[in-house]
Amino acid sequence: MLKIGVLVSGGGTNLQAILDAIDSGRITNARVDVVISNNAGAYALERAKNHGIPAVCLSPKTFESRDSYNEALLAAIDGYGLDLIVLAGFLVTIPPAMIQKYRNRIINIHPSLIPSFCGVGYYGLKVHEAALARGVKITGATVHFVDEGMDSGPIILQKAVEVLPGDTPKVLQQRVMEQAEWVILPQAIHMIANGEI
Ligand code: GAR
């Protein structure tokens, strides 16, 4: 049984997609042992509690330095003995020590077809604003392993989504979530849990 920790910062719709996929059997051999947020107000924490999953808030603001926050984050994760860490809209940079220790055991969902619209400054709605500004007709989402770079690790799954006339960043974000993110993130977890990756 793959023990998963999900790191979040916001609404947690990707977390919900993972929990729903486990409940419905689309993800097998895996369970979510903890949800960690950097943001006390993240609705994702409520989703975890509603599911009976430990919901932990670790905010960098409550630590003296980034180093002490990084140590606390790593200690919290180590404490749960996790096999896989899923970044589901987690907007904090992962400390290098954690990347080293959990190499090939941290995955991230990004709301574009990497290498487009990724890297420093591209997160959340900004990704979709940039896609619309560039006028692309196809966008999508990517699940990838996390390495030392920003959105640069090996790609696991991608799914394309059409951009439609009249799309606003929010409308496009919702379509990318529904048609791509909530599909490929659970799929990647299922594949990892079943030795297919
Ligand atoms: C998702 O669209 C995710 O792909 C994005 O943040 C959103 C979180 O939504 N992540 C990034 O932009 C990472 N660079 P959620 O909290 O509802 O899952």
PDB file of C-alpha atoms and ligand atoms in Angstrom:
ATOM      1  CA  MET A   1       0.000   0.000   0.000  1.00  0.00           C
ATOM      2  CA  LEU A   2       1.519   3.286  -1.176  1.00  0.00           C
ATOM      3  CA  LYS A   3       1.463   5.879   1.615  1.00  0.00           C
ATOM      4  CA  ILE A   4       0.857   9.329   0.157  1.00  0.00           C
ATOM      5  CA  GLY A   5       1.278  12.818   1.562  1.00  0.00           C
ATOM      6  CA  VAL A   6      -0.463  15.594  -0.360  1.00  0.00           C
ATOM      7  CA  LEU A   7       0.932  19.132  -0.122  1.00  0.00           C
ATOM      8  CA  VAL A   8      -1.517  21.936  -0.873  1.00  0.00           C
ATOM      9  CA  SER A   9      -1.925  25.704  -0.687  1.00  0.00           C
ATOM     10  CA  GLY A  10      -5.465  26.417  -1.816  1.00  0.00           C
ATOM     11  CA  GLY A  11      -8.827  25.000  -2.758  1.00  0.00           C
ATOM     12  CA  GLY A  12      -7.697  21.418  -3.017  1.00  0.00           C
ATOM     13  CA  THR A  13      -9.740  20.293  -6.014  1.00  0.00           C
ATOM     14  CA  ASN A  14      -6.841  18.075  -7.093  1.00  0.00           C
ATOM     15  CA  LEU A  15      -6.694  16.608  -3.586  1.00  0.00           C
ATOM     16  CA  GLN A  16     -10.432  15.929  -3.898  1.00  0.00           C
ATOM     17  CA  ALA A  17      -9.878  14.214  -7.254  1.00  0.00           C
ATOM     18  CA  ILE A  18      -7.301  11.925  -5.603  1.00  0.00           C
ATOM     19  CA  LEU A  19      -9.594  11.104  -2.667  1.00  0.00           C
ATOM     20  CA  ASP A  20     -12.548  10.440  -5.000  1.00  0.00           C
ATOM     21  CA  ALA A  21     -10.383   8.204  -7.197  1.00  0.00           C
ATOM     22  CA  ILE A  22      -9.271   6.171  -4.186  1.00  0.00           C
ATOM     23  CA  ASP A  23     -12.871   5.868  -2.954  1.00  0.00           C
ATOM     24  CA  SER A  24     -14.133   4.755  -6.357  1.00  0.00           C
ATOM     25  CA  GLY A  25     -11.283   2.316  -7.003  1.00  0.00           C
ATOM     26  CA  ARG A  26      -9.707   4.256  -9.883  1.00  0.00           C
ATOM     27  CA  ILE A  27      -6.592   4.440  -7.689  1.00  0.00           C
ATOM     28  CA  THR A  28      -5.697   1.123  -6.061  1.00  0.00           C
ATOM     29  CA  ASN A  29      -2.939   0.153  -3.612  1.00  0.00           C
ATOM     30  CA  ALA A  30      -2.665   3.694  -2.236  1.00  0.00           C
ATOM     31  CA  ARG A  31      -3.952   5.796   0.624  1.00  0.00           C
ATOM     32  CA  VAL A  32      -3.531   9.428   1.697  1.00  0.00           C
ATOM     33  CA  ASP A  33      -1.935   9.525   5.158  1.00  0.00           C
ATOM     34  CA  VAL A  34      -1.572  13.295   5.580  1.00  0.00           C
ATOM     35  CA  VAL A  35      -2.388  16.606   3.922  1.00  0.00           C
ATOM     36  CA  ILE A  36       0.009  19.465   4.613  1.00  0.00           C
ATOM     37  CA  SER A  37      -0.721  23.100   3.763  1.00  0.00           C
ATOM     38  CA  ASN A  38       1.416  26.226   4.059  1.00  0.00           C
ATOM     39  CA  ASN A  39      -1.764  28.241   4.337  1.00  0.00           C
ATOM     40  CA  ALA A  40      -4.081  27.915   7.343  1.00  0.00           C
ATOM     41  CA  GLY A  41      -7.060  29.145   5.306  1.00  0.00           C
ATOM     42  CA  ALA A  42      -6.690  26.550   2.556  1.00  0.00           C
ATOM     43  CA  TYR A  43     -10.017  24.822   1.907  1.00  0.00           C
ATOM     44  CA  ALA A  44      -7.973  21.722   1.097  1.00  0.00           C
ATOM     45  CA  LEU A  45      -7.472  21.271   4.858  1.00  0.00           C
ATOM     46  CA  GLU A  46     -11.265  21.035   5.308  1.00  0.00           C
ATOM     47  CA  ARG A  47     -11.450  18.456   2.550  1.00  0.00           C
ATOM     48  CA  ALA A  48      -8.828  16.373   4.382  1.00  0.00           C
ATOM     49  CA  LYS A  49     -10.647  16.671   7.726  1.00  0.00           C
ATOM     50  CA  ASN A  50     -13.963  15.748   6.089  1.00  0.00           C
ATOM     51  CA  HIS A  51     -12.237  12.588   4.929  1.00  0.00           C
ATOM     52  CA  GLY A  52     -10.756  11.784   8.339  1.00  0.00           C
ATOM     53  CA  ILE A  53      -7.215  12.481   7.119  1.00  0.00           C
ATOM     54  CA  PRO A  54      -4.724  14.356   9.342  1.00  0.00           C
ATOM     55  CA  ALA A  55      -4.591  17.974   8.143  1.00  0.00           C
ATOM     56  CA  VAL A  56      -1.446  19.841   9.094  1.00  0.00           C
ATOM     57  CA  CYS A  57      -0.662  23.525   8.595  1.00  0.00           C
ATOM     58  CA  LEU A  58       3.008  24.522   8.424  1.00  0.00           C
ATOM     59  CA  SER A  59       3.345  28.154   7.408  1.00  0.00           C
ATOM     60  CA  PRO A  60       6.754  29.695   6.639  1.00  0.00           C
ATOM     61  CA  LYS A  61       5.427  32.883   8.273  1.00  0.00           C
ATOM     62  CA  THR A  62       5.479  31.250  11.687  1.00  0.00           C
ATOM     63  CA  PHE A  63       9.176  30.278  11.416  1.00  0.00           C
ATOM     64  CA  GLU A  64      12.236  32.444  12.106  1.00  0.00           C
ATOM     65  CA  SER A  65      13.941  31.538   8.873  1.00  0.00           C
ATOM     66  CA  ARG A  66      13.365  29.613   5.683  1.00  0.00           C
ATOM     67  CA  ASP A  67      15.924  27.061   6.858  1.00  0.00           C
ATOM     68  CA  SER A  68      13.991  26.321  10.028  1.00  0.00           C
ATOM     69  CA  TYR A  69      10.757  26.036   8.003  1.00  0.00           C
ATOM     70  CA  ASN A  70      12.421  23.659   5.549  1.00  0.00           C
ATOM     71  CA  GLU A  71      13.675  21.485   8.409  1.00  0.00           C
ATOM     72  CA  ALA A  72      10.214  21.371   9.987  1.00  0.00           C
ATOM     73  CA  LEU A  73       8.572  20.468   6.672  1.00  0.00           C
ATOM     74  CA  LEU A  74      11.031  17.641   6.079  1.00  0.00           C
ATOM     75  CA  ALA A  75      10.663  16.409   9.658  1.00  0.00           C
ATOM     76  CA  ALA A  76       6.866  16.385   9.340  1.00  0.00           C
ATOM     77  CA  ILE A  77       7.039  14.425   6.101  1.00  0.00           C
ATOM     78  CA  ASP A  78       9.635  11.997   7.475  1.00  0.00           C
ATOM     79  CA  GLY A  79       7.378  11.427  10.475  1.00  0.00           C
ATOM     80  CA  TYR A  80       4.637   9.961   8.298  1.00  0.00           C
ATOM     81  CA  GLY A  81       6.939   7.451   6.564  1.00  0.00           C
ATOM     82  CA  LEU A  82       5.596   8.376   3.144  1.00  0.00           C
ATOM     83  CA  ASP A  83       6.267   6.584  -0.126  1.00  0.00           C
ATOM     84  CA  LEU A  84       5.016   9.374  -2.366  1.00  0.00           C
ATOM     85  CA  ILE A  85       4.610  13.121  -1.962  1.00  0.00           C
ATOM     86  CA  VAL A  86       2.087  14.778  -4.266  1.00  0.00           C
ATOM     87  CA  LEU A  87       2.295  18.522  -4.847  1.00  0.00           C
ATOM     88  CA  ALA A  88      -1.306  19.450  -5.604  1.00  0.00           C
ATOM     89  CA  GLY A  89      -1.201  23.208  -6.013  1.00  0.00           C
ATOM     90  CA  PHE A  90       1.560  23.620  -3.398  1.00  0.00           C
ATOM     91  CA  LEU A  91       3.064  27.048  -3.994  1.00  0.00           C
ATOM     92  CA  VAL A  92       6.135  26.773  -1.753  1.00  0.00           C
ATOM     93  CA  THR A  93       9.547  25.901  -3.201  1.00  0.00           C
ATOM     94  CA  ILE A  94      10.550  22.389  -2.174  1.00  0.00           C
ATOM     95  CA  PRO A  95      13.806  22.442  -0.190  1.00  0.00           C
ATOM     96  CA  PRO A  96      16.788  20.793  -1.985  1.00  0.00           C
ATOM     97  CA  ALA A  97      17.368  18.441   0.969  1.00  0.00           C
ATOM     98  CA  MET A  98      13.838  17.100   0.540  1.00  0.00           C
ATOM     99  CA  ILE A  99      14.248  16.674  -3.220  1.00  0.00           C
ATOM    100  CA  GLN A 100      17.447  14.701  -2.621  1.00  0.00           C
ATOM    101  CA  LYS A 101      15.962  12.522   0.072  1.00  0.00           C
ATOM    102  CA  TYR A 102      12.745  11.813  -1.847  1.00  0.00           C
ATOM    103  CA  ARG A 103      14.152  11.660  -5.386  1.00  0.00           C
ATOM    104  CA  ASN A 104      11.592  10.151  -7.788  1.00  0.00           C
ATOM    105  CA  ARG A 105       9.090  10.101  -4.941  1.00  0.00           C
ATOM    106  CA  ILE A 106       7.746  13.660  -5.345  1.00  0.00           C
ATOM    107  CA  ILE A 107       5.328  14.477  -8.172  1.00  0.00           C
ATOM    108  CA  ASN A 108       3.713  17.759  -9.181  1.00  0.00           C
ATOM    109  CA  ILE A 109       0.685  18.728 -11.252  1.00  0.00           C
ATOM    110  CA  HIS A 110       1.208  21.777 -13.471  1.00  0.00           C
ATOM    111  CA  PRO A 111      -1.640  23.401 -15.436  1.00  0.00           C
ATOM    112  CA  SER A 112       0.040  23.595 -18.865  1.00  0.00           C
ATOM    113  CA  LEU A 113       1.749  21.366 -21.394  1.00  0.00           C
ATOM    114  CA  ILE A 114       5.351  21.621 -20.151  1.00  0.00           C
ATOM    115  CA  PRO A 115       7.659  23.096 -21.505  1.00  0.00           C
ATOM    116  CA  SER A 116       5.112  25.811 -22.338  1.00  0.00           C
ATOM    117  CA  PHE A 117       4.082  28.277 -19.637  1.00  0.00           C
ATOM    118  CA  CYS A 118       6.097  26.799 -16.802  1.00  0.00           C
ATOM    119  CA  GLY A 119       8.998  27.740 -14.556  1.00  0.00           C
ATOM    120  CA  VAL A 120       9.445  30.767 -12.317  1.00  0.00           C
ATOM    121  CA  GLY A 121       6.327  32.921 -12.052  1.00  0.00           C
ATOM    122  CA  TYR A 122       3.986  30.465 -13.789  1.00  0.00           C
ATOM    123  CA  TYR A 123       1.480  29.159 -11.276  1.00  0.00           C
ATOM    124  CA  GLY A 124      -2.286  29.058 -10.870  1.00  0.00           C
ATOM    125  CA  LEU A 125      -4.237  31.564 -12.946  1.00  0.00           C
ATOM    126  CA  LYS A 126      -1.031  33.192 -14.263  1.00  0.00           C
ATOM    127  CA  VAL A 127      -0.412  30.117 -16.413  1.00  0.00           C
ATOM    128  CA  HIS A 128      -3.780  30.492 -18.144  1.00  0.00           C
ATOM    129  CA  GLU A 129      -3.390  34.275 -18.512  1.00  0.00           C
ATOM    130  CA  ALA A 130      -0.094  33.638 -20.309  1.00  0.00           C
ATOM    131  CA  ALA A 131      -1.578  30.940 -22.536  1.00  0.00           C
ATOM    132  CA  LEU A 132      -4.442  33.238 -23.578  1.00  0.00           C
ATOM    133  CA  ALA A 133      -2.064  36.190 -24.106  1.00  0.00           C
ATOM    134  CA  ARG A 134       0.078  34.036 -26.431  1.00  0.00           C
ATOM    135  CA  GLY A 135      -3.006  32.888 -28.307  1.00  0.00           C
ATOM    136  CA  VAL A 136      -2.341  29.150 -28.124  1.00  0.00           C
ATOM    137  CA  LYS A 137      -5.217  26.976 -29.315  1.00  0.00           C
ATOM    138  CA  ILE A 138      -4.222  23.929 -27.259  1.00  0.00           C
ATOM    139  CA  THR A 139      -3.111  23.859 -23.647  1.00  0.00           C
ATOM    140  CA  GLY A 140      -3.426  21.180 -20.964  1.00  0.00           C
ATOM    141  CA  ALA A 141      -1.761  19.785 -17.880  1.00  0.00           C
ATOM    142  CA  THR A 142       1.358  17.841 -16.949  1.00  0.00           C
ATOM    143  CA  VAL A 143       2.260  15.481 -14.110  1.00  0.00           C
ATOM    144  CA  HIS A 144       6.010  15.280 -13.570  1.00  0.00           C
ATOM    145  CA  PHE A 145       8.605  14.204 -11.050  1.00  0.00           C
ATOM    146  CA  VAL A 146      10.119  17.054  -9.053  1.00  0.00           C
ATOM    147  CA  ASP A 147      13.823  17.750  -9.412  1.00  0.00           C
ATOM    148  CA  GLU A 148      15.985  20.721  -8.391  1.00  0.00           C
ATOM    149  CA  GLY A 149      14.654  22.930 -11.185  1.00  0.00           C
ATOM    150  CA  MET A 150      11.257  24.611 -11.517  1.00  0.00           C
ATOM    151  CA  ASP A 151       8.844  22.334 -13.431  1.00  0.00           C
ATOM    152  CA  SER A 152      11.876  20.656 -15.042  1.00  0.00           C
ATOM    153  CA  GLY A 153      11.670  17.053 -13.812  1.00  0.00           C
ATOM    154  CA  PRO A 154      10.839  14.004 -15.935  1.00  0.00           C
ATOM    155  CA  ILE A 155       7.325  14.079 -17.390  1.00  0.00           C
ATOM    156  CA  ILE A 156       4.960  11.266 -16.368  1.00  0.00           C
ATOM    157  CA  LEU A 157       1.669  12.159 -18.090  1.00  0.00           C
ATOM    158  CA  GLN A 158       0.241  15.022 -20.138  1.00  0.00           C
ATOM    159  CA  LYS A 159      -3.234  15.729 -21.459  1.00  0.00           C
ATOM    160  CA  ALA A 160      -4.217  18.354 -24.012  1.00  0.00           C
ATOM    161  CA  VAL A 161      -7.227  20.670 -23.660  1.00  0.00           C
ATOM    162  CA  GLU A 162      -8.700  22.982 -26.293  1.00  0.00           C
ATOM    163  CA  VAL A 163      -8.689  26.736 -25.829  1.00  0.00           C
ATOM    164  CA  LEU A 164     -12.043  28.106 -27.013  1.00  0.00           C
ATOM    165  CA  PRO A 165     -12.997  31.536 -28.377  1.00  0.00           C
ATOM    166  CA  GLY A 166     -14.049  33.855 -25.563  1.00  0.00           C
ATOM    167  CA  ASP A 167     -12.180  31.954 -22.843  1.00  0.00           C
ATOM    168  CA  THR A 168     -11.218  33.946 -19.778  1.00  0.00           C
ATOM    169  CA  PRO A 169      -8.343  32.734 -17.567  1.00  0.00           C
ATOM    170  CA  LYS A 170     -10.864  31.379 -15.049  1.00  0.00           C
ATOM    171  CA  VAL A 171     -12.954  29.573 -17.640  1.00  0.00           C
ATOM    172  CA  LEU A 172      -9.834  28.032 -19.149  1.00  0.00           C
ATOM    173  CA  GLN A 173      -8.478  27.084 -15.711  1.00  0.00           C
ATOM    174  CA  GLN A 174     -11.705  25.247 -14.902  1.00  0.00           C
ATOM    175  CA  ARG A 175     -11.676  23.347 -18.226  1.00  0.00           C
ATOM    176  CA  VAL A 176      -8.012  22.354 -17.776  1.00  0.00           C
ATOM    177  CA  MET A 177      -8.790  21.101 -14.276  1.00  0.00           C
ATOM    178  CA  GLU A 178     -11.881  19.122 -15.299  1.00  0.00           C
ATOM    179  CA  GLN A 179     -10.531  17.651 -18.536  1.00  0.00           C
ATOM    180  CA  ALA A 180      -6.875  17.173 -17.641  1.00  0.00           C
ATOM    181  CA  GLU A 181      -5.664  17.714 -14.064  1.00  0.00           C
ATOM    182  CA  TRP A 182      -8.350  15.708 -12.265  1.00  0.00           C
ATOM    183  CA  VAL A 183      -7.800  12.901 -14.775  1.00  0.00           C
ATOM    184  CA  ILE A 184      -4.025  12.576 -15.086  1.00  0.00           C
ATOM    185  CA  LEU A 185      -3.051  13.198 -11.461  1.00  0.00           C
ATOM    186  CA  PRO A 186      -5.088  10.236 -10.119  1.00  0.00           C
ATOM    187  CA  GLN A 187      -3.965   8.191 -13.142  1.00  0.00           C
ATOM    188  CA  ALA A 188      -0.276   8.866 -12.420  1.00  0.00           C
ATOM    189  CA  ILE A 189      -0.727   7.944  -8.751  1.00  0.00           C
ATOM    190  CA  HIS A 190      -2.483   4.713  -9.719  1.00  0.00           C
ATOM    191  CA  MET A 191       0.358   3.849 -12.088  1.00  0.00           C
ATOM    192  CA  ILE A 192       3.023   4.545  -9.453  1.00  0.00           C
ATOM    193  CA  ALA A 193       1.096   2.582  -6.809  1.00  0.00           C
ATOM    194  CA  ASN A 194       0.914  -0.382  -9.162  1.00  0.00           C
ATOM    195  CA  GLY A 195       4.517  -0.393 -10.319  1.00  0.00           C
ATOM    196  CA  GLU A 196       3.734   0.859 -13.822  1.00  0.00           C
ATOM    197  CA  ILE A 197       6.203   3.730 -13.711  1.00  0.00           C
TER     198      ILE A 197
HETATM  199  C1  GAR B   1      -4.046  23.678  -9.967  1.00  0.00           C
HETATM  200  O1  GAR B   1      -4.521  24.213 -11.170  1.00  0.00           O
HETATM  201  C2  GAR B   1      -2.602  23.253 -10.120  1.00  0.00           C
HETATM  202  O2  GAR B   1      -2.322  22.699 -11.368  1.00  0.00           O
HETATM  203  C3  GAR B   1      -1.883  24.557  -9.924  1.00  0.00           C
HETATM  204  O3  GAR B   1      -2.569  25.167  -8.851  1.00  0.00           O
HETATM  205  C4  GAR B   1      -3.953  24.774  -8.901  1.00  0.00           C
HETATM  206  C5  GAR B   1      -4.363  24.268  -7.534  1.00  0.00           C
HETATM  207  O4  GAR B   1      -5.745  24.021  -7.491  1.00  0.00           O
HETATM  208  N1  GAR B   1      -0.500  24.369  -9.641  1.00  0.00           N
HETATM  209  C6  GAR B   1       0.462  25.161 -10.113  1.00  0.00           C
HETATM  210  O5  GAR B   1       0.241  26.151 -10.767  1.00  0.00           O
HETATM  211  C7  GAR B   1       1.870  24.728  -9.740  1.00  0.00           C
HETATM  212  N2  GAR B   1       2.838  25.446 -10.527  1.00  0.00           N
HETATM  213  P1  GAR B   1      -6.406  23.099  -6.374  1.00  0.00           P
HETATM  214  O6  GAR B   1      -5.935  23.618  -5.004  1.00  0.00           O
HETATM  215  O7  GAR B   1      -7.877  23.303  -6.549  1.00  0.00           O
HETATM  216  O8  GAR B   1      -5.985  21.696  -6.625  1.00  0.00           O
END
